[in-house]
Short mmCIF file of N, CA, C and O in Angstrom, two decimals:
data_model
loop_
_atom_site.label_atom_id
_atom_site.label_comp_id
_atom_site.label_asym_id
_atom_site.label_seq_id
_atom_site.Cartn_x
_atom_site.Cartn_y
_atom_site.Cartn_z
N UNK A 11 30.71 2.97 -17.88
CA UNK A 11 30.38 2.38 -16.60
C UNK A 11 28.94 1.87 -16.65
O UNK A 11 28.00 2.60 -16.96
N UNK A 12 28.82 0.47 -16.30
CA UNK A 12 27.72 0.04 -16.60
C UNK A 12 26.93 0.15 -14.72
O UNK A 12 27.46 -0.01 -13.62
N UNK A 13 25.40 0.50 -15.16
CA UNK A 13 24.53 1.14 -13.61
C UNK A 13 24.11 -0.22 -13.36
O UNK A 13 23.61 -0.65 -14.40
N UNK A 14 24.10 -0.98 -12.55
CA UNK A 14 23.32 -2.09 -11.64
C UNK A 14 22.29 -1.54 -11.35
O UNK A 14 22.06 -0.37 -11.03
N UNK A 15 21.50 -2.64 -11.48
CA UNK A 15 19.74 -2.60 -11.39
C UNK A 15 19.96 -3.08 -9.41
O UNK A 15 20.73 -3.98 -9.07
N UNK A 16 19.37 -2.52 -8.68
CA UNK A 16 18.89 -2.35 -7.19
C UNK A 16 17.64 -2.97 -7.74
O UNK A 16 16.83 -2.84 -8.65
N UNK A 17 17.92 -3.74 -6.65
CA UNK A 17 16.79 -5.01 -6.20
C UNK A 17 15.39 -4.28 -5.16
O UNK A 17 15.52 -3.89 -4.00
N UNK A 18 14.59 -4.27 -5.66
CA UNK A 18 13.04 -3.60 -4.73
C UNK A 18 12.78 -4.65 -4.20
O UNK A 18 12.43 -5.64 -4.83
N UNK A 19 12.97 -4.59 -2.52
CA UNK A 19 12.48 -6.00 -1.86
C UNK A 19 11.36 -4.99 -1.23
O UNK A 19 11.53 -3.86 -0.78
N UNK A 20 10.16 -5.77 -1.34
CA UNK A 20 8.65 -5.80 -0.88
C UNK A 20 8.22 -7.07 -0.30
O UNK A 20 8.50 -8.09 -0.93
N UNK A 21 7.42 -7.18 1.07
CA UNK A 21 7.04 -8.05 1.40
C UNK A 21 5.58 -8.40 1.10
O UNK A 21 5.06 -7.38 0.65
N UNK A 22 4.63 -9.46 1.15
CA UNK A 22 3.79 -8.94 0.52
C UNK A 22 2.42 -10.16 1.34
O UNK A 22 2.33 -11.39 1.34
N UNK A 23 1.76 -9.29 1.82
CA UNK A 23 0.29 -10.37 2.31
C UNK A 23 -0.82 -9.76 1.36
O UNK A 23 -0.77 -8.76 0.64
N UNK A 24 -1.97 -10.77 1.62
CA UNK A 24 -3.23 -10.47 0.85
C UNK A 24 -3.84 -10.94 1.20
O UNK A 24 -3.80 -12.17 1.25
N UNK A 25 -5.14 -9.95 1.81
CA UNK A 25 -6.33 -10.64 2.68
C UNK A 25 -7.48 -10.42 1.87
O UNK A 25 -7.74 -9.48 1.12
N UNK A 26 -8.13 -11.47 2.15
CA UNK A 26 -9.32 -11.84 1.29
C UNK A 26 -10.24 -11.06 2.54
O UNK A 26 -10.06 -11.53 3.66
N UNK A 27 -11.27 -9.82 2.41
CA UNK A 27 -12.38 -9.42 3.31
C UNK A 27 -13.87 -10.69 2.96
O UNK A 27 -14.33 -11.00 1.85
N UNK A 28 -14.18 -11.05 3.94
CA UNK A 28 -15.80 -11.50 3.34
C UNK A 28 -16.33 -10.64 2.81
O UNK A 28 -15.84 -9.52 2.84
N UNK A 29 -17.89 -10.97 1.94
CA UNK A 29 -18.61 -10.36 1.74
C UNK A 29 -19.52 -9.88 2.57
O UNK A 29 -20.34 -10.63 3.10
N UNK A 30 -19.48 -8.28 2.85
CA UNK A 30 -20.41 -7.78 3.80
C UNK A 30 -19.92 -7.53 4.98
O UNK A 30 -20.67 -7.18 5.89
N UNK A 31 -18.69 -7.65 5.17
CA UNK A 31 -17.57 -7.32 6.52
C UNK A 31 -16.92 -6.09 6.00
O UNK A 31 -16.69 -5.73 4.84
N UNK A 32 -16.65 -5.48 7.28
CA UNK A 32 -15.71 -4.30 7.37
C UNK A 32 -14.85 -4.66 8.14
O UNK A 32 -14.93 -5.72 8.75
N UNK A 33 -13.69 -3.71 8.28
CA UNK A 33 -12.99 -3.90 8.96
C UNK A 33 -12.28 -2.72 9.39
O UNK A 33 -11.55 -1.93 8.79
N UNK A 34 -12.83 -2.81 10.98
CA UNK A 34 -12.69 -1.18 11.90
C UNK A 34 -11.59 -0.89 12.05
O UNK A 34 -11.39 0.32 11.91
N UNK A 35 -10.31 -1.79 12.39
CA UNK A 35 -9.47 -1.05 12.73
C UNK A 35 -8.96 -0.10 11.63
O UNK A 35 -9.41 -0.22 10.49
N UNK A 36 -7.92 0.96 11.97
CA UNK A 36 -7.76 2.16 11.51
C UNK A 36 -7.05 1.83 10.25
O UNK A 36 -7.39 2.51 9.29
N UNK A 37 -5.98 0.79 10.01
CA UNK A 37 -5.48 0.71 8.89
C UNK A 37 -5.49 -0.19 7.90
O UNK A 37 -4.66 -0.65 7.13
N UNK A 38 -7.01 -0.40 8.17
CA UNK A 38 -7.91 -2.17 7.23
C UNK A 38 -9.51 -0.74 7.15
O UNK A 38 -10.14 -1.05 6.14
N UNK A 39 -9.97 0.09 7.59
CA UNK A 39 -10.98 1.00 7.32
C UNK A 39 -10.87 1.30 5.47
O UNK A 39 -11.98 1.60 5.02
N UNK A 40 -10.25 1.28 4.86
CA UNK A 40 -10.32 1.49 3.60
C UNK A 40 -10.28 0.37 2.95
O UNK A 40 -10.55 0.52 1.76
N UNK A 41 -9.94 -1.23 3.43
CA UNK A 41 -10.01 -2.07 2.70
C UNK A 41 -11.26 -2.63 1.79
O UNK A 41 -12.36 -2.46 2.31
N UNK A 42 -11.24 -3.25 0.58
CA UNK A 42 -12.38 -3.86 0.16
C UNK A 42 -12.27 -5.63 0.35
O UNK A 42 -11.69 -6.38 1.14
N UNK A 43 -13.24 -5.82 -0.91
CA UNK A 43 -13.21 -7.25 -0.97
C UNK A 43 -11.66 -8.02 -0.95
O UNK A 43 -11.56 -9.11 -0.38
N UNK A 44 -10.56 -7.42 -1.57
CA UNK A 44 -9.45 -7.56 -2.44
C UNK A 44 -8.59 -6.95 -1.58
O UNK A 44 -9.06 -5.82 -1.40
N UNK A 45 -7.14 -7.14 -0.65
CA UNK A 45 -6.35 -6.05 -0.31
C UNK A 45 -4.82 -7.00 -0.06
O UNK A 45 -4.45 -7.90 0.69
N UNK A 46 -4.35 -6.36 -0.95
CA UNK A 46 -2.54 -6.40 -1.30
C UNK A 46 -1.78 -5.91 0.03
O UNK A 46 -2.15 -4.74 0.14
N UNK A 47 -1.39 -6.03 0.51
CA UNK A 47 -0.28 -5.12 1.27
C UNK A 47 1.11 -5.36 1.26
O UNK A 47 1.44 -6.45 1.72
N UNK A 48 2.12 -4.51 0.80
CA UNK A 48 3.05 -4.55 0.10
C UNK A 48 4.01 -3.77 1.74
O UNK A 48 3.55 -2.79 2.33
N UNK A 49 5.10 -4.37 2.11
CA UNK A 49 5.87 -3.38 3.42
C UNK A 49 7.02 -3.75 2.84
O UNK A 49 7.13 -4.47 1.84
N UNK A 50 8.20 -3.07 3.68
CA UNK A 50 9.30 -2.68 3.71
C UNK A 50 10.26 -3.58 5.22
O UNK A 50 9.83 -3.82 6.35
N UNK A 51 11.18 -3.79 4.80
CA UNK A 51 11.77 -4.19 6.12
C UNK A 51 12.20 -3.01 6.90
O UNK A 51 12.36 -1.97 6.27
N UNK A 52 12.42 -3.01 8.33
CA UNK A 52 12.30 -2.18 9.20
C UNK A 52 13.71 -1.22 8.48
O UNK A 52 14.66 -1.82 7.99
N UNK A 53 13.66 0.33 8.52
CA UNK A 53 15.48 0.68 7.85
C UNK A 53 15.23 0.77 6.63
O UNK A 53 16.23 1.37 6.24
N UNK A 54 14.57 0.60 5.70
CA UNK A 54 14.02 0.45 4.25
C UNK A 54 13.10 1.45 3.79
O UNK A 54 11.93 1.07 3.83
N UNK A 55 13.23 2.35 3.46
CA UNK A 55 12.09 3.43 3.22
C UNK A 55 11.46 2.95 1.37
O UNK A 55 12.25 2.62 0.48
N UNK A 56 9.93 3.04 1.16
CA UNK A 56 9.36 2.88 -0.06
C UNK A 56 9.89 4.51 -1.35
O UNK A 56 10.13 5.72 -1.30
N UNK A 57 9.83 3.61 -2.14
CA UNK A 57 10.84 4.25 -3.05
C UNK A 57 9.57 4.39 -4.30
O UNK A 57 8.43 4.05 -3.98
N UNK A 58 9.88 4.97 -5.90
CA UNK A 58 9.00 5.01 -6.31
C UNK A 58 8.95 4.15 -7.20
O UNK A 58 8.05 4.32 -8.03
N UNK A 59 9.80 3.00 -7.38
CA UNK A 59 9.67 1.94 -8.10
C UNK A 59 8.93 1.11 -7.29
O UNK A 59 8.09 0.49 -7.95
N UNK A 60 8.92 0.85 -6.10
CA UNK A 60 8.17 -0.10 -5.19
C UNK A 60 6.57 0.64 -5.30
O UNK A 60 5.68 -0.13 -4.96
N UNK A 61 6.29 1.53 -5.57
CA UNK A 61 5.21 2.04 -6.05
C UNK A 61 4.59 1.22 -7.17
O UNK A 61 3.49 0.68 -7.10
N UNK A 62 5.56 1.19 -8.40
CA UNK A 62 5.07 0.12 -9.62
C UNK A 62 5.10 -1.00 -9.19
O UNK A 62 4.32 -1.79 -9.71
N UNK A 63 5.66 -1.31 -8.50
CA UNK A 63 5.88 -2.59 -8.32
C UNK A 63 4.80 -3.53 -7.59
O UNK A 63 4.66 -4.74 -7.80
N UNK A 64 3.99 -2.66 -6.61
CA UNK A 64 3.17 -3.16 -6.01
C UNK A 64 1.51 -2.97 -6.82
O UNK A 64 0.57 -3.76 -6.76
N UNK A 65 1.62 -1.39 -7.70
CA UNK A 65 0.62 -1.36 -8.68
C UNK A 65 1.06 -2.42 -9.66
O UNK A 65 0.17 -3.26 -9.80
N UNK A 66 1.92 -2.61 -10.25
CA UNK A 66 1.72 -3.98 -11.31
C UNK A 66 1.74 -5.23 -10.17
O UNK A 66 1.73 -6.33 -10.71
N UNK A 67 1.75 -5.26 -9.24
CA UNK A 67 1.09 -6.73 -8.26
C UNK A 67 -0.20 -7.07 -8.28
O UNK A 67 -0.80 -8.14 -8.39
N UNK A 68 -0.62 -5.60 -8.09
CA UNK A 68 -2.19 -5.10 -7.79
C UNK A 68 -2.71 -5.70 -9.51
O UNK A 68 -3.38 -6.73 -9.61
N UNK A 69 -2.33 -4.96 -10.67
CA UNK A 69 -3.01 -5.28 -12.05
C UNK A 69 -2.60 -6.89 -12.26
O UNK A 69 -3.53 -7.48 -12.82
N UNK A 70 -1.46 -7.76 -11.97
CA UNK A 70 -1.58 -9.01 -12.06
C UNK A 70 -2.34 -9.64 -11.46
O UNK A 70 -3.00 -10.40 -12.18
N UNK A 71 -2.71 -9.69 -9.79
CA UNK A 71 -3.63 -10.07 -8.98
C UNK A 71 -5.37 -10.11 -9.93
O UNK A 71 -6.16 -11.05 -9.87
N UNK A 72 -5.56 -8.76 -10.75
CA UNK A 72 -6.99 -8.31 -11.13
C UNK A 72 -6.60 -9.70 -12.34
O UNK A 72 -7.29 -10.72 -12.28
N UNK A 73 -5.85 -9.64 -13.02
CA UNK A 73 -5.38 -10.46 -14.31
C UNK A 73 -5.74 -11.65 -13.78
O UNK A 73 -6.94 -11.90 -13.79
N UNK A 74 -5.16 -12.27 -13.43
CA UNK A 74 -4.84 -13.92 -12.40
C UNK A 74 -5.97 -14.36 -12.51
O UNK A 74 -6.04 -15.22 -11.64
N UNK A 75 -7.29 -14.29 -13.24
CA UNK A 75 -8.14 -15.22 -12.80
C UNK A 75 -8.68 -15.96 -13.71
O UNK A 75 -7.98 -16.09 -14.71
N UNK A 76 -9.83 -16.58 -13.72
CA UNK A 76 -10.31 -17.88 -14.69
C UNK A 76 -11.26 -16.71 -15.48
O UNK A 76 -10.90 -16.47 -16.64
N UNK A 77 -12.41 -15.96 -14.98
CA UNK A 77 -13.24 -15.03 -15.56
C UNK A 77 -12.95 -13.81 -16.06
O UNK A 77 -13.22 -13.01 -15.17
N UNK A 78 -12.43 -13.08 -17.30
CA UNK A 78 -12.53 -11.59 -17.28
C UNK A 78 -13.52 -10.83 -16.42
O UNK A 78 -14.74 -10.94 -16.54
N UNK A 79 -12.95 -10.09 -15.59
CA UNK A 79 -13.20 -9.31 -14.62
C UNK A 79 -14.14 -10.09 -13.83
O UNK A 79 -15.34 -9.83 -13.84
N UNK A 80 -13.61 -11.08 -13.11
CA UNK A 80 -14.08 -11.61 -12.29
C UNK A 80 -14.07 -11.06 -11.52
O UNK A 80 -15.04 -11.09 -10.76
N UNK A 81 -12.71 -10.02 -11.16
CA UNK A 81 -12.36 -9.36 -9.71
C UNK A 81 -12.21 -7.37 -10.51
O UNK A 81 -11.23 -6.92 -11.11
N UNK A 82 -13.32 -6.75 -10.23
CA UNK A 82 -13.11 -5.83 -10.23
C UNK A 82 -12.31 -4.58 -9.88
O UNK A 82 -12.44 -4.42 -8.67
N UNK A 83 -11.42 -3.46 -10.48
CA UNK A 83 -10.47 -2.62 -9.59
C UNK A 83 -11.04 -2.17 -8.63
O UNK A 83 -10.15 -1.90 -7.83
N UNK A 84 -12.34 -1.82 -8.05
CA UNK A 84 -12.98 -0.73 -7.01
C UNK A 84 -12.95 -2.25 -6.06
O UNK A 84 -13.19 -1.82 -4.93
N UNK A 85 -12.81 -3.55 -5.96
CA UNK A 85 -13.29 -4.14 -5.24
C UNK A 85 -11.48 -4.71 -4.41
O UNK A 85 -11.41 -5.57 -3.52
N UNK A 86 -10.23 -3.95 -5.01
CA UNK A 86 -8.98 -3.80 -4.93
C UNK A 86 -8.41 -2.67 -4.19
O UNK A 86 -8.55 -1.59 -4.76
N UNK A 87 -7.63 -2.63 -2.75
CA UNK A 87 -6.64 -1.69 -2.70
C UNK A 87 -5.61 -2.65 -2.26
O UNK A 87 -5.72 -3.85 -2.03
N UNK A 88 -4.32 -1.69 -2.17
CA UNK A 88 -2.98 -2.25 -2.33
C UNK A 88 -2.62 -0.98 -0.47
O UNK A 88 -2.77 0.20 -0.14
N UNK A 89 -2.20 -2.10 0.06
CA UNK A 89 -1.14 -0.92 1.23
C UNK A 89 0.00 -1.33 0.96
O UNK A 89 0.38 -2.43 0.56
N UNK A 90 0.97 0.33 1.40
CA UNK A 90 2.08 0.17 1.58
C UNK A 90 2.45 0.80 2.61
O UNK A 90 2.24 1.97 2.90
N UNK A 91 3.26 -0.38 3.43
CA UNK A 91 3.83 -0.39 5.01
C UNK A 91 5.37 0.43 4.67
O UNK A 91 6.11 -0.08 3.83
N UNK A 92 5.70 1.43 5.21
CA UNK A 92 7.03 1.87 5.76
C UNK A 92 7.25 2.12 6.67
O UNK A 92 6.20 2.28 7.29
N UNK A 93 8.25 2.31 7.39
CA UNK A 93 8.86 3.12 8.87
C UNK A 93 9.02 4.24 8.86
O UNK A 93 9.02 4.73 9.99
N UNK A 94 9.19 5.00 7.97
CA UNK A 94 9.66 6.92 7.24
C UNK A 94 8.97 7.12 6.49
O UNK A 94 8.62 6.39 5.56
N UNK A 95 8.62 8.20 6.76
CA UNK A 95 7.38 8.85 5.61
C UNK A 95 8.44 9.24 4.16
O UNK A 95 9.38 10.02 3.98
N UNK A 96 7.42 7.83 2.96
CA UNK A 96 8.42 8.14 1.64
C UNK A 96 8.00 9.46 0.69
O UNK A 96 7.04 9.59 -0.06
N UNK A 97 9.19 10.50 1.04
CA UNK A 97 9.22 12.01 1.01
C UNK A 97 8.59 11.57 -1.20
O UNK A 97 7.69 11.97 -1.93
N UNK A 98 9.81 10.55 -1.32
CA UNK A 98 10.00 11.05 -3.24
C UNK A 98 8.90 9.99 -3.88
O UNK A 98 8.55 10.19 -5.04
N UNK A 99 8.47 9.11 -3.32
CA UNK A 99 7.23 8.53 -3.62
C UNK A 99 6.11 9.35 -4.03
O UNK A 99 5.68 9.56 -5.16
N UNK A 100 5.56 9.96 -2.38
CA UNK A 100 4.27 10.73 -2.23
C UNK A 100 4.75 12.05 -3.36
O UNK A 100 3.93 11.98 -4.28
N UNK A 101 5.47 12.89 -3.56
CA UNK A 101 5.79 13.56 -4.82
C UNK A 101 5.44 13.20 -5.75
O UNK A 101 4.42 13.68 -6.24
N UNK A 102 6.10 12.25 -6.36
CA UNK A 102 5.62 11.39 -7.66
C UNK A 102 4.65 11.34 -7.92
O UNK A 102 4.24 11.47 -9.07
N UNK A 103 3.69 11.04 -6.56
CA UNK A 103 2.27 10.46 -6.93
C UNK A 103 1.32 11.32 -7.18
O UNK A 103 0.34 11.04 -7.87
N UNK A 104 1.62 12.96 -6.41
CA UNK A 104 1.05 13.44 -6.34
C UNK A 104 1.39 14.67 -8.19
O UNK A 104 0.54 15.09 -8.97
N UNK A 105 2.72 14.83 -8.23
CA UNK A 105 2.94 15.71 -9.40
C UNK A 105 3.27 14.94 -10.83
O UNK A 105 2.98 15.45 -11.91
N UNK A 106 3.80 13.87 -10.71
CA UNK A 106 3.74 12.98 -12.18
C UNK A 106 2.51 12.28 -12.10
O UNK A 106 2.11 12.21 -13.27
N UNK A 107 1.92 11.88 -11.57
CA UNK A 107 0.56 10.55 -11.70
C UNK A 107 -0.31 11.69 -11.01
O UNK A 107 -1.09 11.27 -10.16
N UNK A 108 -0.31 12.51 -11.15
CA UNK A 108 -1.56 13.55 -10.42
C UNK A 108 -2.34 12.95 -9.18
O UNK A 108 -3.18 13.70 -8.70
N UNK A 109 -2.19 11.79 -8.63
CA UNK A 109 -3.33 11.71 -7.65
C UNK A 109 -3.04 12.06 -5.95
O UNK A 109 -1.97 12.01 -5.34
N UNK A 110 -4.44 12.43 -5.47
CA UNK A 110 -4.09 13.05 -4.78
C UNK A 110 -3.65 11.90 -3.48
O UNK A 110 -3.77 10.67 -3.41
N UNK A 111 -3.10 12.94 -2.51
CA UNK A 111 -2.20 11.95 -1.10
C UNK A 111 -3.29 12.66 0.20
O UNK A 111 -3.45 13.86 -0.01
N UNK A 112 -3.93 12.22 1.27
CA UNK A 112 -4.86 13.00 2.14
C UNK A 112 -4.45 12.19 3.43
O UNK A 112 -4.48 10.99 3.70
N UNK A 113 -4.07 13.31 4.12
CA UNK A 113 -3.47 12.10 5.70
C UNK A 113 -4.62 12.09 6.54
O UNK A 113 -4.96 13.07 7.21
N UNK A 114 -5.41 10.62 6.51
CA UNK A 114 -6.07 10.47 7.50
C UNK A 114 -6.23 10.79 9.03
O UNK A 114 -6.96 11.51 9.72
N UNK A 115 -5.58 10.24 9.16
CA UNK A 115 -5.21 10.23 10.42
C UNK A 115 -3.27 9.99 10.75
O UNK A 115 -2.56 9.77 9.77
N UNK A 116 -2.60 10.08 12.23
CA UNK A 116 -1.48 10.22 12.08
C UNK A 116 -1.00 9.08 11.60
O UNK A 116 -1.28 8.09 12.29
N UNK A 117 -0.14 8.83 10.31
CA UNK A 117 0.37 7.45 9.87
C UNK A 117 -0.54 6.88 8.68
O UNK A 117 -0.29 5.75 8.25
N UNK A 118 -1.36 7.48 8.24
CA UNK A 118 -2.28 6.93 7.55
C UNK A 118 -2.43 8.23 6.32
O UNK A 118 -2.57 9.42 6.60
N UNK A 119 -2.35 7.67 4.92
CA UNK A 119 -2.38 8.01 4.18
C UNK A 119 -3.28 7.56 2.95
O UNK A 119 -3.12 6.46 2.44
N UNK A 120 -4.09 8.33 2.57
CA UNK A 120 -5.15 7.56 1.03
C UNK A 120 -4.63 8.21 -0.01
O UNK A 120 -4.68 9.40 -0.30
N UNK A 121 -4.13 7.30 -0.56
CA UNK A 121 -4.33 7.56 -1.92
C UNK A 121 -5.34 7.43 -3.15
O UNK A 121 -5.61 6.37 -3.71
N UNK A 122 -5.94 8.85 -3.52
CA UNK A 122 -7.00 8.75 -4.85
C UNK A 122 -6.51 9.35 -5.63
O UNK A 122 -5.55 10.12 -5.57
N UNK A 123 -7.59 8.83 -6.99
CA UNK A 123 -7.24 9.26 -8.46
C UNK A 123 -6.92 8.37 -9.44
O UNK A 123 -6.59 8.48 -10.62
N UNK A 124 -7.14 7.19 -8.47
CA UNK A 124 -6.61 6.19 -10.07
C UNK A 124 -8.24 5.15 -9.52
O UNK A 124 -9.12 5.27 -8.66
N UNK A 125 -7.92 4.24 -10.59
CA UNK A 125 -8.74 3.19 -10.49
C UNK A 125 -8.83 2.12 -9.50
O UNK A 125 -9.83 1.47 -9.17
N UNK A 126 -7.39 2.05 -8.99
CA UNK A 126 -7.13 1.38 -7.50
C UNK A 126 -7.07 2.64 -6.46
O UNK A 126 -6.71 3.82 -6.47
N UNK A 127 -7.67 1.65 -5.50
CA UNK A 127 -7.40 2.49 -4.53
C UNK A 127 -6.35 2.46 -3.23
O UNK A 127 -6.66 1.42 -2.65
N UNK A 128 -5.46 2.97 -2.63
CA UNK A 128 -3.76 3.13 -2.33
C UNK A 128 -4.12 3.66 -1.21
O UNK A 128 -4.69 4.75 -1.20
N UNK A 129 -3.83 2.93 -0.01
CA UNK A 129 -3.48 3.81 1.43
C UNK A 129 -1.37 3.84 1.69
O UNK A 129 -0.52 2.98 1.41
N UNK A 130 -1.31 4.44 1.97
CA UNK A 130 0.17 4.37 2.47
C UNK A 130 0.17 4.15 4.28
O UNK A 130 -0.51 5.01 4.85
N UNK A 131 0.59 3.51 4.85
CA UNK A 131 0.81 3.79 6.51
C UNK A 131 2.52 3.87 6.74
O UNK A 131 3.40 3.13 6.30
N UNK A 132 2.60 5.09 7.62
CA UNK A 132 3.99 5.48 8.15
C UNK A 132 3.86 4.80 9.80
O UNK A 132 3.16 5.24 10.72
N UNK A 133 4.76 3.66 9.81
CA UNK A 133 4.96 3.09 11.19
C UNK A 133 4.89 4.09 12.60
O UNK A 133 4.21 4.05 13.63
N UNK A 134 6.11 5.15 12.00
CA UNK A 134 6.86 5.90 12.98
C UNK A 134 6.00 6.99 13.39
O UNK A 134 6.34 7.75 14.30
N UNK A 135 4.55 7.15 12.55
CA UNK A 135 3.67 8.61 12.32
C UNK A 135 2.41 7.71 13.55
O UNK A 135 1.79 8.39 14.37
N UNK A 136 2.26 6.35 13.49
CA UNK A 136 1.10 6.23 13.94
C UNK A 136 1.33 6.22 15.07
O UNK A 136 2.45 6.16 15.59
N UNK A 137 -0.27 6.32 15.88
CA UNK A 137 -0.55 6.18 17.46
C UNK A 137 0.15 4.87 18.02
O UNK A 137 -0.63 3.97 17.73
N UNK A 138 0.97 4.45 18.52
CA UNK A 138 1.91 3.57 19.36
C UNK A 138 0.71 2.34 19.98
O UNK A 138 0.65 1.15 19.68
N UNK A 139 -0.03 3.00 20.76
CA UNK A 139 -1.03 2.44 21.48
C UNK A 139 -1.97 1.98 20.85
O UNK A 139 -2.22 0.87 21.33
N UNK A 140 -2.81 2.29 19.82
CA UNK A 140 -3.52 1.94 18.81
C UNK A 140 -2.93 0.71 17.63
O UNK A 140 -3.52 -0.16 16.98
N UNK A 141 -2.03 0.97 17.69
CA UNK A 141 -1.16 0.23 16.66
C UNK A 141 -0.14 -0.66 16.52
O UNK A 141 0.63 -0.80 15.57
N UNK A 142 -0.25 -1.62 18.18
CA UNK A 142 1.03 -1.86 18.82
C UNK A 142 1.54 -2.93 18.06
O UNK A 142 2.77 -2.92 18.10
N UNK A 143 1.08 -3.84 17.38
CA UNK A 143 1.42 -5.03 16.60
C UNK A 143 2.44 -4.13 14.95
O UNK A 143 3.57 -4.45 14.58
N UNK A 144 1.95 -3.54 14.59
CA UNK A 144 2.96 -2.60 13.77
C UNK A 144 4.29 -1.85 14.23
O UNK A 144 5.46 -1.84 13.87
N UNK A 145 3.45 -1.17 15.28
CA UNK A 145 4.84 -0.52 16.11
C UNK A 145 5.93 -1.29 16.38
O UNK A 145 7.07 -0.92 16.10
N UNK A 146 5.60 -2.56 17.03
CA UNK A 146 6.35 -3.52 17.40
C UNK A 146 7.48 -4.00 16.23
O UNK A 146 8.69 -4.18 16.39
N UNK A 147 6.59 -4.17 14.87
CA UNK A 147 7.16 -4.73 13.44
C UNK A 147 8.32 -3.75 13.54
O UNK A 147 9.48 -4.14 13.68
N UNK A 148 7.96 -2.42 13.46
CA UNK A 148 8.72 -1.31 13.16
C UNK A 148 10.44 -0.82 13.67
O UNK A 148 11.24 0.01 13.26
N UNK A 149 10.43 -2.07 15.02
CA UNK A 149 11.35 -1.59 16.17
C UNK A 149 12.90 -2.45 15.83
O UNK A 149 14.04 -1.97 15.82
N UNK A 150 12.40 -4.11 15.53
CA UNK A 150 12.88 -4.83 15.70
C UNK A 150 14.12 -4.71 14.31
O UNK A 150 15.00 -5.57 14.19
#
């Protein structure tokens, strides 16, 4: 019996920060110069191939350019948007790839330990009111 390969659908934006801007709200606070954000359609929970999938987005993005290391990893994070907190992901990350998982705040997740740096946000975990343009994503 031959296994079919399942298709990892990721959606995917990338915001360029200026130089010398932050950005307050709660789930752009960890962004740098460089930020990937990789989501899920609403019903779709992140899996741990969508994990590679968005870290090899993240190492092509650093690749992609005219200069070797034009774009540095510390000046790179990658989010990943779900609706359900991904139970076999955050495992993975934390007991095969050792790095650690620290919940910010409710819905908000950092990931450290590697050279990129990884927030996770859980739709269904965050403040409603704080977050209504997500929440909203999350419903439909």
């Amino acid at each position: 019996m031959k296994r079919e390969k399942q298709t990892t659908s990721l959606n995917k934006l990338i915001i360029k920060v200026k130089e010398g801007e932050r950005i307050q709200k709660n789930i752009g606070r960890i962004f740098r110069k460089y930020n990937i954000i990789e989501y899920k359609e609403p019903g779709e929970t992140l899996t741990i191939n969508d994990f590679y999938k968005g870290y090899g987005d993240g190492c092509f993005y650093l690749s992609n350019i005219d200069l070797e290391s034009d774009i540095q990893p510390k000046e790179l994070t990658i989010t990943f948007i779900s609706n359900s907190y991904p139970d076999k992901m955050i495992r993975h990350l934390k007991n095969f790839r050792k790095l650690e998982v620290e919940l910010m705040e409710p819905g908000i997740y950092y990931v450290t330990g590697d050279v990129i740096i990884f927030q996770i946000i859980v739709i269904n975990e965050l403040d409603s009111q704080e977050n209504k343009a997500l929440y909203t994503y999350g419903e439909y």
